[in-house]
């Protein structure tokens, strides 16, 4: 805190016939004060008009800062530029956190969203590989996407609407194999995202975070693409999503905090999670953690989720990430939050000793399904469900490995998770590539 002292400069005395310097300074001070009052009034008026949401201002300032350093990112990851973003945009992001971009569904008793990671396939001459798998997963997801708001509170339409998803979380590794080459006008945004998730079937926002493969390319391009798409939402490397549903006593709020685990724990280069090198920029990592702690501490949400790319716990070959865990687990426990991630190319639902649910959704079709799992990574009783192996043939339910006796669950080519939040609990559902339900678990609200 700065210490302000009263100046000991002697008072000016005005000689006769001359204009006092003090008078000039007083006039100047009066102008400054008047200008300050005008700015305050305008800001207060703007605050009232938008309900306290300074989102527009923060976005403009964010764009101005990132535009200044965009040329530094034209060939990929630039630590110095990222540090500049962390220093200069952070105050605006904290303002965003307090007010938030918020959407309310009043005539609803639940809210549903999808989570999919490791979904952006390799691009060859503008054509995505594994087209059949991509198409199957997209069609399976489209079955669950909401098609507009219900007509009335008592209609059958609303009952069906309760099961439909309102938005999608993209959990990183959005563009294999080396992220975006070029800028925000890269054709990859069209071929990998816009065409795969066509707006006719996916008229909803996609909230995205970065994965380790994205950091092999131009990460700023993915942030900047937010300005050019009505559905792609990545305003910063870490950001918050707030949603509400219901009304009166049944009003419920959901906050999702999307974090950059590469900033948090460093780059993964086909290594296990326990060997992650740590943050390349401790300053940037601290900025993100400060934001997350502040955001969660001030959140009034009934349900809280944190989403990142690297898992905290996993039975996949990348395994648990102790550095991610030591950073996030204390906050998850303190604020009764749960964790969503990707990275390991399989699907898992784990619940640790503190009741925290960990969802690994890493079979979005960007690469092969699935990695082979190891039950030695975490206590067996934590594993509520997992599909691992070359085609997900090794199904684990409540710690018991079913092998290829799983029937219809065998031959898994991809999939995703859906999270349905109700008034007093939430459910996690694991879906296969065609949208079929493989497993579900219900968790009470704390």
Tab-separated table of C-alpha atoms in Angstrom:
chain	number	residue	atom	x	y	z
A	1	UNK	CA	0.000	0.000	0.000
A	2	UNK	CA	1.324	3.414	-0.889
A	3	UNK	CA	1.999	6.000	1.857
A	4	UNK	CA	0.765	9.434	1.003
A	5	UNK	CA	2.249	12.458	2.822
A	6	UNK	CA	1.116	16.037	2.999
A	7	UNK	CA	3.457	18.358	1.138
A	8	UNK	CA	5.434	20.769	3.274
A	9	UNK	CA	5.760	23.263	0.427
A	10	UNK	CA	4.949	26.801	1.672
A	11	UNK	CA	1.739	28.352	0.472
A	12	UNK	CA	1.960	30.644	-2.525
A	13	UNK	CA	1.322	34.306	-2.042
A	14	UNK	CA	-0.009	36.208	-5.002
A	15	UNK	CA	1.910	39.363	-5.847
A	16	UNK	CA	-0.277	42.282	-6.781
A	17	UNK	CA	-1.213	42.465	-10.411
A	18	UNK	CA	-0.246	38.838	-11.138
A	19	UNK	CA	-2.233	35.664	-11.498
A	20	UNK	CA	-1.496	33.242	-8.687
A	21	UNK	CA	0.104	29.909	-9.549
A	22	UNK	CA	-1.979	28.433	-6.760
A	23	UNK	CA	-5.081	29.694	-8.486
A	24	UNK	CA	-3.969	28.062	-11.699
A	25	UNK	CA	-3.369	24.783	-9.908
A	26	UNK	CA	-6.736	25.061	-8.176
A	27	UNK	CA	-8.442	25.650	-11.516
A	28	UNK	CA	-6.602	22.663	-12.956
A	29	UNK	CA	-7.560	20.532	-9.974
A	30	UNK	CA	-11.179	21.591	-10.330
A	31	UNK	CA	-11.155	20.503	-13.972
A	32	UNK	CA	-9.652	17.146	-13.017
A	33	UNK	CA	-12.235	16.667	-10.275
A	34	UNK	CA	-15.057	17.600	-12.627
A	35	UNK	CA	-13.763	15.178	-15.217
A	36	UNK	CA	-13.472	12.480	-12.569
A	37	UNK	CA	-17.068	13.029	-11.504
A	38	UNK	CA	-18.208	12.796	-15.135
A	39	UNK	CA	-16.349	9.516	-15.618
A	40	UNK	CA	-17.837	8.168	-12.384
A	41	UNK	CA	-21.371	9.122	-13.462
A	42	UNK	CA	-20.914	7.566	-16.886
A	43	UNK	CA	-19.453	4.378	-15.412
A	44	UNK	CA	-22.266	4.158	-12.880
A	45	UNK	CA	-24.839	4.698	-15.610
A	46	UNK	CA	-23.237	1.994	-17.710
A	47	UNK	CA	-23.066	-0.311	-14.709
A	48	UNK	CA	-26.777	0.073	-14.067
A	49	UNK	CA	-27.668	-0.348	-17.735
A	50	UNK	CA	-25.939	-3.716	-18.024
A	51	UNK	CA	-26.779	-4.974	-14.559
A	52	UNK	CA	-23.267	-4.630	-13.244
A	53	UNK	CA	-21.669	-6.565	-16.080
A	54	UNK	CA	-18.510	-4.935	-17.429
A	55	UNK	CA	-18.083	-7.736	-19.925
A	56	UNK	CA	-17.984	-5.493	-22.985
A	57	UNK	CA	-15.315	-3.206	-21.538
A	58	UNK	CA	-13.182	-6.132	-20.428
A	59	UNK	CA	-13.464	-7.785	-23.818
A	60	UNK	CA	-12.423	-4.601	-25.613
A	61	UNK	CA	-9.412	-4.126	-23.366
A	62	UNK	CA	-8.512	-7.792	-23.693
A	63	UNK	CA	-8.611	-7.522	-27.479
A	64	UNK	CA	-6.481	-4.399	-27.437
A	65	UNK	CA	-3.802	-6.071	-25.344
A	66	UNK	CA	-3.782	-9.319	-27.298
A	67	UNK	CA	-3.764	-7.429	-30.609
A	68	UNK	CA	-0.533	-5.686	-29.589
A	69	UNK	CA	1.237	-8.983	-29.035
A	70	UNK	CA	-0.446	-11.071	-31.715
A	71	UNK	CA	2.538	-10.790	-34.036
A	72	UNK	CA	4.675	-12.423	-31.351
A	73	UNK	CA	2.427	-15.498	-31.457
A	74	UNK	CA	2.305	-15.896	-35.226
A	75	UNK	CA	4.583	-18.933	-35.086
A	76	UNK	CA	3.359	-20.445	-31.838
A	77	UNK	CA	3.881	-20.262	-28.085
A	78	UNK	CA	5.677	-17.151	-26.855
A	79	UNK	CA	6.320	-17.024	-23.118
A	80	UNK	CA	7.100	-13.308	-22.938
A	81	UNK	CA	3.879	-12.434	-24.732
A	82	UNK	CA	1.880	-14.713	-22.457
A	83	UNK	CA	3.380	-13.038	-19.414
A	84	UNK	CA	2.314	-9.684	-20.828
A	85	UNK	CA	-1.232	-10.953	-21.258
A	86	UNK	CA	-1.210	-12.291	-17.696
A	87	UNK	CA	-0.072	-8.959	-16.254
A	88	UNK	CA	-2.198	-6.561	-18.287
A	89	UNK	CA	-5.452	-8.457	-18.777
A	90	UNK	CA	-5.674	-9.850	-15.250
A	91	UNK	CA	-7.547	-6.896	-13.653
A	92	UNK	CA	-10.178	-6.978	-16.396
A	93	UNK	CA	-10.536	-10.739	-15.994
A	94	UNK	CA	-11.100	-10.373	-12.265
A	95	UNK	CA	-13.875	-7.906	-13.013
A	96	UNK	CA	-15.341	-10.417	-15.438
A	97	UNK	CA	-15.178	-13.072	-12.722
A	98	UNK	CA	-17.152	-10.991	-10.260
A	99	UNK	CA	-19.937	-10.129	-12.676
A	100	UNK	CA	-19.649	-12.811	-15.332
A	101	UNK	CA	-21.245	-13.741	-18.592
A	102	UNK	CA	-24.477	-15.195	-17.335
A	103	UNK	CA	-27.428	-16.930	-18.958
A	104	UNK	CA	-30.582	-17.929	-17.097
A	105	UNK	CA	-33.131	-20.645	-17.939
A	106	UNK	CA	-36.112	-19.685	-15.797
A	107	UNK	CA	-38.628	-22.325	-16.873
A	108	UNK	CA	-36.304	-25.229	-16.154
A	109	UNK	CA	-35.624	-27.562	-13.264
A	110	UNK	CA	-32.273	-28.749	-14.613
A	111	UNK	CA	-29.348	-27.802	-16.828
A	112	UNK	CA	-27.329	-30.170	-19.025
A	113	UNK	CA	-24.017	-29.740	-20.817
A	114	UNK	CA	-21.602	-31.979	-22.727
A	115	UNK	CA	-17.869	-32.436	-22.140
A	116	UNK	CA	-15.492	-33.762	-24.777
A	117	UNK	CA	-11.706	-33.708	-24.961
A	118	UNK	CA	-8.979	-34.677	-27.438
A	119	UNK	CA	-11.455	-34.212	-30.226
A	120	UNK	CA	-9.691	-32.310	-33.051
A	121	UNK	CA	-8.375	-34.830	-35.605
A	122	UNK	CA	-5.302	-34.435	-37.763
A	123	UNK	CA	-5.949	-32.351	-40.847
A	124	UNK	CA	-4.570	-33.380	-44.243
A	125	UNK	CA	-5.116	-30.970	-47.146
A	126	UNK	CA	-8.238	-29.583	-45.534
A	127	UNK	CA	-9.796	-32.996	-44.891
A	128	UNK	CA	-10.121	-34.469	-41.408
A	129	UNK	CA	-8.994	-38.017	-40.867
A	130	UNK	CA	-11.221	-40.618	-39.187
A	131	UNK	CA	-14.257	-39.073	-40.818
A	132	UNK	CA	-16.572	-41.949	-39.957
A	133	UNK	CA	-15.680	-41.754	-36.258
A	134	UNK	CA	-15.984	-37.958	-36.285
A	135	UNK	CA	-19.392	-38.144	-37.915
A	136	UNK	CA	-20.639	-40.771	-35.471
A	137	UNK	CA	-19.551	-38.791	-32.414
A	138	UNK	CA	-20.996	-35.544	-33.764
A	139	UNK	CA	-24.294	-37.214	-34.581
A	140	UNK	CA	-24.372	-38.812	-31.143
A	141	UNK	CA	-23.786	-35.432	-29.494
A	142	UNK	CA	-26.370	-33.730	-31.704
A	143	UNK	CA	-29.067	-36.010	-30.296
A	144	UNK	CA	-28.580	-34.337	-26.922
A	145	UNK	CA	-28.347	-30.702	-27.994
A	146	UNK	CA	-31.280	-28.452	-27.037
A	147	UNK	CA	-33.364	-27.109	-29.903
A	148	UNK	CA	-34.678	-23.832	-28.505
A	149	UNK	CA	-36.478	-23.085	-25.251
A	150	UNK	CA	-39.677	-24.953	-24.252
A	151	UNK	CA	-42.960	-23.433	-25.303
A	152	UNK	CA	-44.590	-23.576	-21.865
A	153	UNK	CA	-43.764	-24.777	-18.367
A	154	UNK	CA	-46.292	-27.622	-18.420
A	155	UNK	CA	-45.728	-28.986	-21.896
A	156	UNK	CA	-44.191	-32.280	-22.955
A	157	UNK	CA	-41.693	-30.199	-24.887
A	158	UNK	CA	-40.244	-28.903	-21.626
A	159	UNK	CA	-39.922	-32.404	-20.189
A	160	UNK	CA	-37.895	-33.423	-23.229
A	161	UNK	CA	-35.932	-30.193	-23.036
A	162	UNK	CA	-34.716	-31.020	-19.532
A	163	UNK	CA	-32.608	-33.845	-20.992
A	164	UNK	CA	-31.073	-31.733	-23.750
A	165	UNK	CA	-27.696	-30.031	-23.513
A	166	UNK	CA	-27.405	-26.252	-23.605
A	167	UNK	CA	-23.665	-25.947	-24.268
A	168	UNK	CA	-20.476	-27.953	-24.810
A	169	UNK	CA	-17.119	-27.903	-22.999
A	170	UNK	CA	-14.077	-28.575	-25.204
A	171	UNK	CA	-11.392	-29.945	-22.887
A	172	UNK	CA	-8.283	-29.309	-24.972
A	173	UNK	CA	-6.249	-30.894	-27.763
A	174	UNK	CA	-8.614	-29.153	-30.110
A	175	UNK	CA	-6.376	-29.416	-33.176
A	176	UNK	CA	-4.113	-32.421	-33.735
A	177	UNK	CA	-1.271	-32.970	-34.243
A	178	UNK	CA	0.400	-29.562	-33.736
A	179	UNK	CA	-2.347	-27.067	-32.993
A	180	UNK	CA	-3.161	-24.175	-35.319
A	181	UNK	CA	-0.579	-23.310	-37.960
A	182	UNK	CA	-1.224	-19.718	-38.969
A	183	UNK	CA	-3.611	-17.257	-37.384
A	184	UNK	CA	-7.282	-17.058	-36.428
A	185	UNK	CA	-8.217	-17.237	-40.117
A	186	UNK	CA	-6.749	-20.721	-40.481
A	187	UNK	CA	-8.871	-23.157	-42.463
A	188	UNK	CA	-8.636	-25.574	-39.551
A	189	UNK	CA	-11.355	-23.676	-37.686
A	190	UNK	CA	-13.717	-24.395	-40.552
A	191	UNK	CA	-12.721	-27.967	-41.365
A	192	UNK	CA	-12.255	-29.221	-37.802
A	193	UNK	CA	-14.804	-27.195	-35.815
A	194	UNK	CA	-17.444	-25.378	-37.883
A	195	UNK	CA	-18.118	-28.195	-40.343
A	196	UNK	CA	-17.990	-30.974	-37.787
A	197	UNK	CA	-20.312	-29.204	-35.365
A	198	UNK	CA	-22.590	-27.607	-37.950
A	199	UNK	CA	-24.737	-24.797	-36.579
A	200	UNK	CA	-27.933	-26.488	-37.787
A	201	UNK	CA	-27.343	-29.259	-35.256
A	202	UNK	CA	-25.284	-27.353	-32.681
A	203	UNK	CA	-26.935	-23.996	-32.118
A	204	UNK	CA	-25.156	-23.536	-28.797
A	205	UNK	CA	-21.908	-22.140	-27.382
A	206	UNK	CA	-18.701	-24.204	-27.183
A	207	UNK	CA	-16.490	-23.145	-24.267
A	208	UNK	CA	-12.912	-24.201	-24.992
A	209	UNK	CA	-9.584	-24.560	-23.208
A	210	UNK	CA	-6.133	-25.458	-24.520
A	211	UNK	CA	-4.366	-28.815	-24.428
A	212	UNK	CA	-0.720	-29.741	-24.831
A	213	UNK	CA	-1.074	-30.429	-28.575
A	214	UNK	CA	-2.589	-26.961	-29.013
A	215	UNK	CA	0.581	-25.456	-27.527
A	216	UNK	CA	2.606	-26.899	-30.404
A	217	UNK	CA	0.907	-24.310	-32.620
A	218	UNK	CA	-0.424	-20.771	-32.364
A	219	UNK	CA	-2.487	-20.740	-29.176
A	220	UNK	CA	-3.386	-17.064	-29.539
A	221	UNK	CA	-5.188	-17.915	-32.786
A	222	UNK	CA	-7.683	-19.994	-30.802
A	223	UNK	CA	-8.280	-17.091	-28.435
A	224	UNK	CA	-8.648	-14.599	-31.290
A	225	UNK	CA	-11.077	-16.865	-33.148
A	226	UNK	CA	-13.612	-16.037	-30.434
A	227	UNK	CA	-14.029	-12.685	-32.203
A	228	UNK	CA	-14.956	-14.375	-35.486
A	229	UNK	CA	-17.333	-17.110	-34.327
A	230	UNK	CA	-20.733	-16.903	-32.693
A	231	UNK	CA	-20.224	-20.287	-30.992
A	232	UNK	CA	-16.505	-20.696	-30.236
A	233	UNK	CA	-15.808	-19.204	-26.786
A	234	UNK	CA	-12.224	-18.861	-25.560
A	235	UNK	CA	-11.837	-15.253	-24.362
A	236	UNK	CA	-8.616	-16.071	-22.499
A	237	UNK	CA	-6.443	-19.010	-21.499
A	238	UNK	CA	-8.530	-19.285	-18.348
A	239	UNK	CA	-12.125	-18.098	-17.982
A	240	UNK	CA	-15.432	-18.733	-16.241
A	241	UNK	CA	-18.867	-19.860	-17.428
A	242	UNK	CA	-21.945	-19.065	-15.303
A	243	UNK	CA	-25.431	-20.460	-15.900
A	244	UNK	CA	-28.661	-20.381	-13.896
A	245	UNK	CA	-31.927	-22.243	-14.062
A	246	UNK	CA	-35.195	-22.248	-12.137
A	247	UNK	CA	-36.635	-19.357	-10.159
A	248	UNK	CA	-37.551	-18.343	-6.630
A	249	UNK	CA	-36.593	-20.955	-4.052
A	250	UNK	CA	-35.666	-23.284	-6.887
A	251	UNK	CA	-33.170	-20.905	-8.460
A	252	UNK	CA	-29.866	-22.704	-8.979
A	253	UNK	CA	-26.564	-21.369	-10.311
A	254	UNK	CA	-23.735	-23.324	-11.929
A	255	UNK	CA	-20.186	-21.956	-12.213
A	256	UNK	CA	-17.543	-23.672	-14.351
A	257	UNK	CA	-13.943	-22.494	-14.047
A	258	UNK	CA	-11.879	-23.373	-17.114
A	259	UNK	CA	-8.137	-23.444	-16.453
A	260	UNK	CA	-4.985	-23.926	-18.504
A	261	UNK	CA	-3.159	-26.909	-17.019
A	262	UNK	CA	-0.186	-26.429	-19.364
A	263	UNK	CA	0.447	-23.046	-17.743
A	264	UNK	CA	-0.045	-24.797	-14.416
A	265	UNK	CA	2.158	-27.886	-14.892
A	266	UNK	CA	4.170	-27.514	-18.102
A	267	UNK	CA	4.196	-29.293	-21.450
A	268	UNK	CA	3.555	-33.011	-21.737
A	269	UNK	CA	5.647	-34.725	-24.388
A	270	UNK	CA	4.266	-38.258	-24.294
A	271	UNK	CA	5.265	-38.567	-20.643
A	272	UNK	CA	3.393	-39.683	-17.590
A	273	UNK	CA	1.662	-37.081	-15.485
A	274	UNK	CA	3.954	-37.517	-12.532
A	275	UNK	CA	6.883	-36.342	-14.678
A	276	UNK	CA	5.384	-33.054	-15.875
A	277	UNK	CA	8.157	-30.427	-15.774
A	278	UNK	CA	6.255	-27.681	-13.963
A	279	UNK	CA	5.218	-24.236	-15.163
A	280	UNK	CA	7.472	-22.507	-17.666
A	281	UNK	CA	6.362	-19.154	-16.264
A	282	UNK	CA	5.810	-19.132	-12.514
A	283	UNK	CA	4.423	-15.613	-12.798
A	284	UNK	CA	1.764	-16.656	-15.296
A	285	UNK	CA	0.925	-19.752	-13.264
A	286	UNK	CA	0.497	-17.599	-10.171
A	287	UNK	CA	-1.760	-15.167	-12.051
A	288	UNK	CA	-4.014	-18.033	-13.068
A	289	UNK	CA	-4.084	-19.538	-9.573
A	290	UNK	CA	-4.823	-16.144	-8.006
A	291	UNK	CA	-7.716	-15.720	-10.428
A	292	UNK	CA	-9.052	-19.196	-9.670
A	293	UNK	CA	-8.856	-18.753	-5.891
A	294	UNK	CA	-10.528	-15.342	-6.088
A	295	UNK	CA	-13.234	-16.622	-8.436
A	296	UNK	CA	-14.115	-19.678	-6.389
A	297	UNK	CA	-14.039	-17.777	-3.107
A	298	UNK	CA	-16.527	-15.198	-4.422
A	299	UNK	CA	-18.743	-17.659	-6.285
A	300	UNK	CA	-22.337	-17.926	-5.053
A	301	UNK	CA	-23.056	-20.946	-7.237
A	302	UNK	CA	-24.852	-24.004	-5.894
A	303	UNK	CA	-22.706	-26.209	-8.139
A	304	UNK	CA	-19.062	-25.655	-9.051
A	305	UNK	CA	-16.903	-27.451	-11.595
A	306	UNK	CA	-13.297	-26.919	-12.631
A	307	UNK	CA	-12.299	-28.005	-16.138
A	308	UNK	CA	-8.735	-28.546	-17.359
A	309	UNK	CA	-6.866	-30.697	-19.839
A	310	UNK	CA	-4.542	-32.759	-17.658
A	311	UNK	CA	-6.192	-35.158	-15.202
A	312	UNK	CA	-5.594	-35.079	-11.478
A	313	UNK	CA	-6.248	-38.817	-11.159
A	314	UNK	CA	-6.317	-41.286	-14.025
A	315	UNK	CA	-5.875	-45.013	-14.661
A	316	UNK	CA	-4.695	-44.224	-18.202
A	317	UNK	CA	-1.035	-44.355	-19.314
A	318	UNK	CA	-0.501	-40.639	-18.656
A	319	UNK	CA	-1.544	-41.440	-15.116
A	320	UNK	CA	-2.170	-39.077	-12.225
A	321	UNK	CA	-0.661	-35.576	-12.316
A	322	UNK	CA	0.613	-34.775	-8.814
A	323	UNK	CA	1.452	-31.177	-9.703
A	324	UNK	CA	-2.065	-30.539	-11.024
A	325	UNK	CA	-3.460	-32.302	-7.989
A	326	UNK	CA	-1.447	-30.329	-5.449
A	327	UNK	CA	-2.642	-27.128	-7.118
A	328	UNK	CA	-6.321	-27.916	-7.614
A	329	UNK	CA	-7.348	-30.479	-5.000
A	330	UNK	CA	-7.244	-28.063	-2.031
A	331	UNK	CA	-9.577	-25.683	-3.901
A	332	UNK	CA	-11.892	-28.457	-5.077
A	333	UNK	CA	-12.227	-29.713	-1.520
A	334	UNK	CA	-12.604	-26.268	0.060
A	335	UNK	CA	-15.308	-25.087	-2.336
A	336	UNK	CA	-17.119	-28.413	-2.958
A	337	UNK	CA	-16.212	-28.518	-6.635
A	338	UNK	CA	-15.683	-31.395	-9.090
A	339	UNK	CA	-13.194	-31.835	-11.936
A	340	UNK	CA	-13.553	-32.433	-15.693
A	341	UNK	CA	-10.619	-33.184	-18.001
A	342	UNK	CA	-9.242	-35.095	-20.995
A	343	UNK	CA	-5.652	-35.939	-22.076
A	344	UNK	CA	-5.827	-39.712	-21.529
A	345	UNK	CA	-7.611	-41.174	-24.536
A	346	UNK	CA	-10.227	-43.116	-22.659
A	347	UNK	CA	-13.257	-42.340	-20.520
A	348	UNK	CA	-13.301	-42.580	-16.732
A	349	UNK	CA	-15.510	-41.595	-13.820
A	350	UNK	CA	-13.606	-41.596	-10.526
A	351	UNK	CA	-14.678	-40.485	-7.062
A	352	UNK	CA	-11.916	-39.891	-4.528
A	353	UNK	CA	-11.933	-40.242	-0.742
A	354	UNK	CA	-13.295	-36.698	-0.314
A	355	UNK	CA	-16.258	-37.369	-2.600
A	356	UNK	CA	-14.836	-35.263	-5.455
A	357	UNK	CA	-15.900	-36.630	-8.839
A	358	UNK	CA	-13.239	-36.719	-11.575
A	359	UNK	CA	-14.474	-37.153	-15.146
A	360	UNK	CA	-11.891	-38.003	-17.816
A	361	UNK	CA	-13.473	-37.519	-21.241
A	362	UNK	CA	-10.632	-37.938	-23.729
A	363	UNK	CA	-12.070	-39.978	-26.602
A	364	UNK	CA	-13.518	-37.181	-28.724
A	365	UNK	CA	-12.191	-38.701	-31.926
A	366	UNK	CA	-9.037	-36.667	-32.370
A	367	UNK	CA	-6.931	-39.784	-32.070
A	368	UNK	CA	-7.355	-43.497	-31.485
A	369	UNK	CA	-9.574	-45.006	-28.821
A	370	UNK	CA	-8.564	-46.118	-26.338
A	371	UNK	CA	-5.441	-46.102	-24.197
A	372	UNK	CA	-4.802	-49.164	-22.074
A	373	UNK	CA	-5.524	-48.598	-18.395
A	374	UNK	CA	-3.826	-49.670	-15.192
A	375	UNK	CA	-5.765	-50.253	-12.003
A	376	UNK	CA	-2.596	-49.633	-9.996
A	377	UNK	CA	-2.773	-45.866	-10.523
A	378	UNK	CA	-5.561	-45.146	-8.041
A	379	UNK	CA	-7.440	-47.149	-5.384
A	380	UNK	CA	-9.786	-49.586	-7.101
A	381	UNK	CA	-12.807	-48.381	-5.133
A	382	UNK	CA	-12.412	-44.923	-6.656
A	383	UNK	CA	-13.012	-46.253	-10.182
A	384	UNK	CA	-16.756	-46.043	-10.721
A	385	UNK	CA	-16.474	-46.562	-14.473
A	386	UNK	CA	-13.741	-46.742	-17.093
A	387	UNK	CA	-13.497	-47.866	-20.711
A	388	UNK	CA	-9.915	-48.571	-21.754
A	389	UNK	CA	-8.063	-50.780	-24.208
A	390	UNK	CA	-7.726	-50.526	-27.963
A	391	UNK	CA	-11.482	-50.375	-28.519
A	392	UNK	CA	-12.684	-49.749	-25.010
A	393	UNK	CA	-13.242	-53.458	-24.504
A	394	UNK	CA	-11.956	-53.416	-20.931
A	395	UNK	CA	-14.843	-51.981	-18.989
A	396	UNK	CA	-14.390	-51.312	-15.273
A	397	UNK	CA	-17.470	-50.782	-13.127
A	398	UNK	CA	-17.107	-49.984	-9.430
A	399	UNK	CA	-13.547	-51.294	-9.370
A	400	UNK	CA	-14.324	-54.618	-11.076
A	401	UNK	CA	-12.811	-55.257	-14.501
A	402	UNK	CA	-15.403	-56.817	-16.801
A	403	UNK	CA	-13.014	-57.589	-19.641
A	404	UNK	CA	-14.687	-58.143	-23.008
A	405	UNK	CA	-17.823	-59.511	-21.325
A	406	UNK	CA	-19.282	-56.010	-21.524
A	407	UNK	CA	-21.421	-56.825	-24.535
A	408	UNK	CA	-22.732	-53.709	-26.247
A	409	UNK	CA	-20.040	-51.575	-24.638
A	410	UNK	CA	-17.293	-53.409	-26.517
A	411	UNK	CA	-15.853	-52.001	-29.728
A	412	UNK	CA	-15.961	-48.426	-28.464
A	413	UNK	CA	-14.680	-45.980	-31.101
A	414	UNK	CA	-15.150	-42.729	-29.223
A	415	UNK	CA	-17.497	-40.903	-26.925
A	416	UNK	CA	-18.219	-38.031	-24.580
A	417	UNK	CA	-19.784	-37.213	-21.237
A	418	UNK	CA	-22.899	-35.299	-20.290
A	419	UNK	CA	-23.524	-33.606	-16.960
A	420	UNK	CA	-27.108	-32.965	-15.895
A	421	UNK	CA	-27.480	-30.592	-12.960
A	422	UNK	CA	-30.735	-30.762	-11.009
A	423	UNK	CA	-32.152	-28.957	-8.010
A	424	UNK	CA	-30.556	-31.190	-5.370
A	425	UNK	CA	-28.055	-33.368	-7.268
A	426	UNK	CA	-26.202	-33.774	-10.528
A	427	UNK	CA	-25.621	-36.788	-12.775
A	428	UNK	CA	-22.665	-37.745	-14.936
A	429	UNK	CA	-23.480	-39.921	-17.960
A	430	UNK	CA	-20.871	-41.588	-20.178
A	431	UNK	CA	-21.900	-41.899	-23.822
A	432	UNK	CA	-20.523	-43.983	-26.649
A	433	UNK	CA	-19.761	-42.557	-30.083
A	434	UNK	CA	-23.410	-42.886	-31.176
A	435	UNK	CA	-24.760	-41.269	-28.020
A	436	UNK	CA	-25.782	-44.484	-26.257
A	437	UNK	CA	-25.495	-44.424	-22.479
A	438	UNK	CA	-22.743	-46.616	-21.045
A	439	UNK	CA	-22.858	-45.551	-17.407
A	440	UNK	CA	-24.353	-42.939	-15.091
A	441	UNK	CA	-23.757	-41.799	-11.526
A	442	UNK	CA	-25.761	-39.401	-9.370
A	443	UNK	CA	-24.061	-37.111	-6.853
A	444	UNK	CA	-25.874	-35.115	-4.158
A	445	UNK	CA	-25.358	-31.376	-3.881
A	446	UNK	CA	-23.338	-30.399	-0.835
